[in-house]
PDB file of C-alpha atoms in Angstrom:
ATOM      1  CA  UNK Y   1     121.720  75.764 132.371  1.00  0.00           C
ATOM      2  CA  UNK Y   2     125.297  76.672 130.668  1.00  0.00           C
ATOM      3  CA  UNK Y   3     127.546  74.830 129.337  1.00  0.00           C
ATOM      4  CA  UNK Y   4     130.891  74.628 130.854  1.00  0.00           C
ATOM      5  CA  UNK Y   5     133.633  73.590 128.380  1.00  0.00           C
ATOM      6  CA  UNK Y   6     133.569  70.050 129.749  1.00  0.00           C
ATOM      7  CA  UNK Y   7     131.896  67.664 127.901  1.00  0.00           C
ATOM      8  CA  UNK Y   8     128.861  66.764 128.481  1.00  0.00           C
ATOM      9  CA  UNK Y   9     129.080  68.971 132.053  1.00  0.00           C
ATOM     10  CA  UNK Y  10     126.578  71.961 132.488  1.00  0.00           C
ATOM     11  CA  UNK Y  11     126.381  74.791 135.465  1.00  0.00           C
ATOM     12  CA  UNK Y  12     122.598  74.818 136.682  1.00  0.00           C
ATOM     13  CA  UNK Y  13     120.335  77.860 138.128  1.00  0.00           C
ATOM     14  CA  UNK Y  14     120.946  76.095 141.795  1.00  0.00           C
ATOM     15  CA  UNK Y  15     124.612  76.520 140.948  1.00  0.00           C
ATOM     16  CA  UNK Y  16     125.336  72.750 141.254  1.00  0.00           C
ATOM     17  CA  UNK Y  17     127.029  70.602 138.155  1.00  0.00           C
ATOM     18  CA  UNK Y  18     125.527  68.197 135.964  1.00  0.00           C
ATOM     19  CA  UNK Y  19     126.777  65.691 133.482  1.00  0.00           C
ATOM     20  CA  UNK Y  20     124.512  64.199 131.298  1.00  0.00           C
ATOM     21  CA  UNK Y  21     125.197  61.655 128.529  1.00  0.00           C
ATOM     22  CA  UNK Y  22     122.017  59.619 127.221  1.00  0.00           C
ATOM     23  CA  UNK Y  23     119.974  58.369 129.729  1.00  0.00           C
ATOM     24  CA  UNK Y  24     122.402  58.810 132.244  1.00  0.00           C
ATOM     25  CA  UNK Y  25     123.469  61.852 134.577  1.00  0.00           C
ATOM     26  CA  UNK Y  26     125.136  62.991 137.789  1.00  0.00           C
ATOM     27  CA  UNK Y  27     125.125  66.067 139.798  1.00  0.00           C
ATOM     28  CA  UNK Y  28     127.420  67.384 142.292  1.00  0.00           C
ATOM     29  CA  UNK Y  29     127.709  70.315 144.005  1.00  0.00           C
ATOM     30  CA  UNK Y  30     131.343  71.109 142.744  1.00  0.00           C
ATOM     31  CA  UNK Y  31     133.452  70.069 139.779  1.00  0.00           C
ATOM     32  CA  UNK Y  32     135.955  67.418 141.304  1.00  0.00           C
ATOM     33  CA  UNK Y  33     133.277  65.833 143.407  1.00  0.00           C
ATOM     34  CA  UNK Y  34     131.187  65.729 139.897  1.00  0.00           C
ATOM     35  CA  UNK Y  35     134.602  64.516 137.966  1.00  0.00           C
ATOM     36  CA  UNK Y  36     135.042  62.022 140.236  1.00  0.00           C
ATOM     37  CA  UNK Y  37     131.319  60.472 139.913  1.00  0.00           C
ATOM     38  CA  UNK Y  38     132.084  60.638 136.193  1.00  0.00           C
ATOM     39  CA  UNK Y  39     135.079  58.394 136.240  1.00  0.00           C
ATOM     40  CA  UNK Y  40     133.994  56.045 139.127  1.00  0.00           C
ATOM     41  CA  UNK Y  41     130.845  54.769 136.656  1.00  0.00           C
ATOM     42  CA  UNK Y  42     133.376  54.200 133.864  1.00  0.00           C
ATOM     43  CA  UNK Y  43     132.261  57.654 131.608  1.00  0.00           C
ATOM     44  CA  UNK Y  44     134.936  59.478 129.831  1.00  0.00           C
ATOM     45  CA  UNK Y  45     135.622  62.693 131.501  1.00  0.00           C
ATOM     46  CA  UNK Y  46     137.128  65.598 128.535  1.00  0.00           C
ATOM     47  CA  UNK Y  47     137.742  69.611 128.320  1.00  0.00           C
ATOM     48  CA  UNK Y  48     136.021  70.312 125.113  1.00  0.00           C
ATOM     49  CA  UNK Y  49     136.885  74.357 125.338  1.00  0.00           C
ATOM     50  CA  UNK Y  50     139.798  75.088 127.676  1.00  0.00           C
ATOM     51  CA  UNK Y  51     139.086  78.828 128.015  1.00  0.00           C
ATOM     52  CA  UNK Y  52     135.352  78.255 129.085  1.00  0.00           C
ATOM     53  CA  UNK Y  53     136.436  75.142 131.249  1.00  0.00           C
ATOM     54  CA  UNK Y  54     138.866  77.416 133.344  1.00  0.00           C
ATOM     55  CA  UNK Y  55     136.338  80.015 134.227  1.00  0.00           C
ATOM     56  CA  UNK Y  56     133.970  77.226 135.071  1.00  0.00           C
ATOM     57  CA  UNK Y  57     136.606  75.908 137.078  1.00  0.00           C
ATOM     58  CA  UNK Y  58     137.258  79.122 139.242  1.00  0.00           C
ATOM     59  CA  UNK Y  59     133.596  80.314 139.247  1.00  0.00           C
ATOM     60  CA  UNK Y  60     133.044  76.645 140.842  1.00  0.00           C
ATOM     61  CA  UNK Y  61     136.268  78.109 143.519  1.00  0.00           C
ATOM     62  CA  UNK Y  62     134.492  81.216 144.180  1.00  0.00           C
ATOM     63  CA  UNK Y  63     131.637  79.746 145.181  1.00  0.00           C
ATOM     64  CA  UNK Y  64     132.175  77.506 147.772  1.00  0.00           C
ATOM     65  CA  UNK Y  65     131.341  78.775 151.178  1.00  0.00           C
ATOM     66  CA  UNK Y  66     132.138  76.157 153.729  1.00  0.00           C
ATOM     67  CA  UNK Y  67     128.433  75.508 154.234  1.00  0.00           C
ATOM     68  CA  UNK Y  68     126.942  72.173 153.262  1.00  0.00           C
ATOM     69  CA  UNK Y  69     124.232  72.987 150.215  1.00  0.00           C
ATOM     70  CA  UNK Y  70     125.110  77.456 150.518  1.00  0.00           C
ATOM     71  CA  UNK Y  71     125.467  79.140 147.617  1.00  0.00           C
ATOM     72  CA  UNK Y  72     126.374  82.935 146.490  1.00  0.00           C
ATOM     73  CA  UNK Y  73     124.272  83.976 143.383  1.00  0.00           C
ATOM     74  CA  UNK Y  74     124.153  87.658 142.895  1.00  0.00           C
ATOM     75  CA  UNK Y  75     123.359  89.206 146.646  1.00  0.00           C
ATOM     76  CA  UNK Y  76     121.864  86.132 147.642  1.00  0.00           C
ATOM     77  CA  UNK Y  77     122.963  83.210 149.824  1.00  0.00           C
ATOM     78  CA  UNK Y  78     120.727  80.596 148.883  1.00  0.00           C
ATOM     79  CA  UNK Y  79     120.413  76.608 149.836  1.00  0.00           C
ATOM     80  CA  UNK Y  80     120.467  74.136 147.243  1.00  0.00           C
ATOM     81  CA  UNK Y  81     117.394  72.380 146.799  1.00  0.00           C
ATOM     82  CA  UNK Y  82     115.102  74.484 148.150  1.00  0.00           C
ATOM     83  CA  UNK Y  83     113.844  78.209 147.607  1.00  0.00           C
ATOM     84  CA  UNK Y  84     115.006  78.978 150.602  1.00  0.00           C
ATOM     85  CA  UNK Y  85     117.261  82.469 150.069  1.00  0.00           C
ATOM     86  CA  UNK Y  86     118.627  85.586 152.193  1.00  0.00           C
ATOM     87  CA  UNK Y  87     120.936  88.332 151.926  1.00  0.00           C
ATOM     88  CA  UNK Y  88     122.175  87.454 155.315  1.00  0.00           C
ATOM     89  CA  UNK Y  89     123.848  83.603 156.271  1.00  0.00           C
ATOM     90  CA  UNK Y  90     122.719  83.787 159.649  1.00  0.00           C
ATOM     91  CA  UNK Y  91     118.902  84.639 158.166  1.00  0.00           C
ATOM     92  CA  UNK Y  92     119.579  81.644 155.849  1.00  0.00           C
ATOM     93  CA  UNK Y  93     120.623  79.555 158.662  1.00  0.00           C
ATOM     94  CA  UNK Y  94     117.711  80.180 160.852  1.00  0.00           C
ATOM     95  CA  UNK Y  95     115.517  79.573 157.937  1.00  0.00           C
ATOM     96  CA  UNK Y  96     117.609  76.305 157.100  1.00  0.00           C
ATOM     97  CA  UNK Y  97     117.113  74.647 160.467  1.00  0.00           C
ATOM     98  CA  UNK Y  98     113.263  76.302 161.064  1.00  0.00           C
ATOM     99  CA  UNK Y  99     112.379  73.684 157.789  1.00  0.00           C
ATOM    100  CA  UNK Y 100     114.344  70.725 159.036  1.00  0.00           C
ATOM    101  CA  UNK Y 101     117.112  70.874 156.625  1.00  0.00           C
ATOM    102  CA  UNK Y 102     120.630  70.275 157.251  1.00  0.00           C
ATOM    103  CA  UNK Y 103     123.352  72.827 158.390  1.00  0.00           C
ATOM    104  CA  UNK Y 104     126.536  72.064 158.328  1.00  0.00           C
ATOM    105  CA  UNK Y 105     129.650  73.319 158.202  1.00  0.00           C
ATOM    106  CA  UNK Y 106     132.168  71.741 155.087  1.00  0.00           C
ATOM    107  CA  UNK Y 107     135.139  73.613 155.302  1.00  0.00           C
ATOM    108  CA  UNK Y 108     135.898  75.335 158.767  1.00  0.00           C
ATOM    109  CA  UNK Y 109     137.940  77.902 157.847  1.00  0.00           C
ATOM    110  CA  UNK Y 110     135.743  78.897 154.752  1.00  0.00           C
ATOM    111  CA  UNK Y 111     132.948  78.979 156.774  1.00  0.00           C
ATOM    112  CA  UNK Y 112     134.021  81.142 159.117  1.00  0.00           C
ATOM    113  CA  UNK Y 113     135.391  83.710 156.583  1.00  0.00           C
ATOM    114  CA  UNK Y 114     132.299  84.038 155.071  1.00  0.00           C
ATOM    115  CA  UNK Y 115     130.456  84.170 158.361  1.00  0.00           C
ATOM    116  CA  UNK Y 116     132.746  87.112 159.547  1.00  0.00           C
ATOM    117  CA  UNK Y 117     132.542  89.282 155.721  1.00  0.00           C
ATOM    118  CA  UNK Y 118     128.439  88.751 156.167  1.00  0.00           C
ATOM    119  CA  UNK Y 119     128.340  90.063 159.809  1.00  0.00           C
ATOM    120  CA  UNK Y 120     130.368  93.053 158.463  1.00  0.00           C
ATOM    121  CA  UNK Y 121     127.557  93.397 155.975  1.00  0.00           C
ATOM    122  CA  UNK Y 122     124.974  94.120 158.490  1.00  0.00           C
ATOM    123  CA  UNK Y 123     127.022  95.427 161.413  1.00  0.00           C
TER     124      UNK Y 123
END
């Protein structure tokens, strides 16, 4: 867990976002879906270090890859909430659907850019 330069807002080891004040916390997968939680159940929402809270804010950019739950940490594409991991998406796929889980795709274009730099990988 690191801290982010938002208050009370912390990156986790599954790359997701969590804000925690008291008793109370929400997780998202990225920043503005996690801001927006924040605000909707009336919690104050603040940039406590604006240096750290910009590289939080484009390592949460970089790492979206137009998969539902598919992350990039290190040389691994991995899928939140499980420790389910690959160095190849369509690996990480197969696995993905082989234990049930969800695949989908959030962001076509994204998707389909990362799909095409990973086949290059192993072509």
């Amino acid at each position: 867990m690191k801290f982010s330069g938002f208050m009370n807002v912390y990156l986790m080891d599954d790359m997701s976002w969590k804000y925690v004040l008291g008793e109370k916390s929400h997780t998202a997968s990225n920043l503005k879906d996690l801001e927006f939680l924040v605000r909707m159940h009336g919690l104050k929402w603040a940039v406590l270090d604006s240096d750290l809270a910009q590289k939080s804010l484009e390592a949460d950019k970089a790492n979206h890859t137009g998969f539902l739950n598919v992350y990039r940490k290190g040389e691994f594409w991995h899928y939140r909430g499980s420790d389910l991991k690959s160095h190849s998406l369509q690996t990480l796929k197969k696995n993905v659907l082989k234990e049930g889980l969800e695949w989908r795709e959030t962001d076509r274009d994204l998707a389909y850019k990362n799909w095409k730099l990973d086949l290059r990988r192993f072509s």
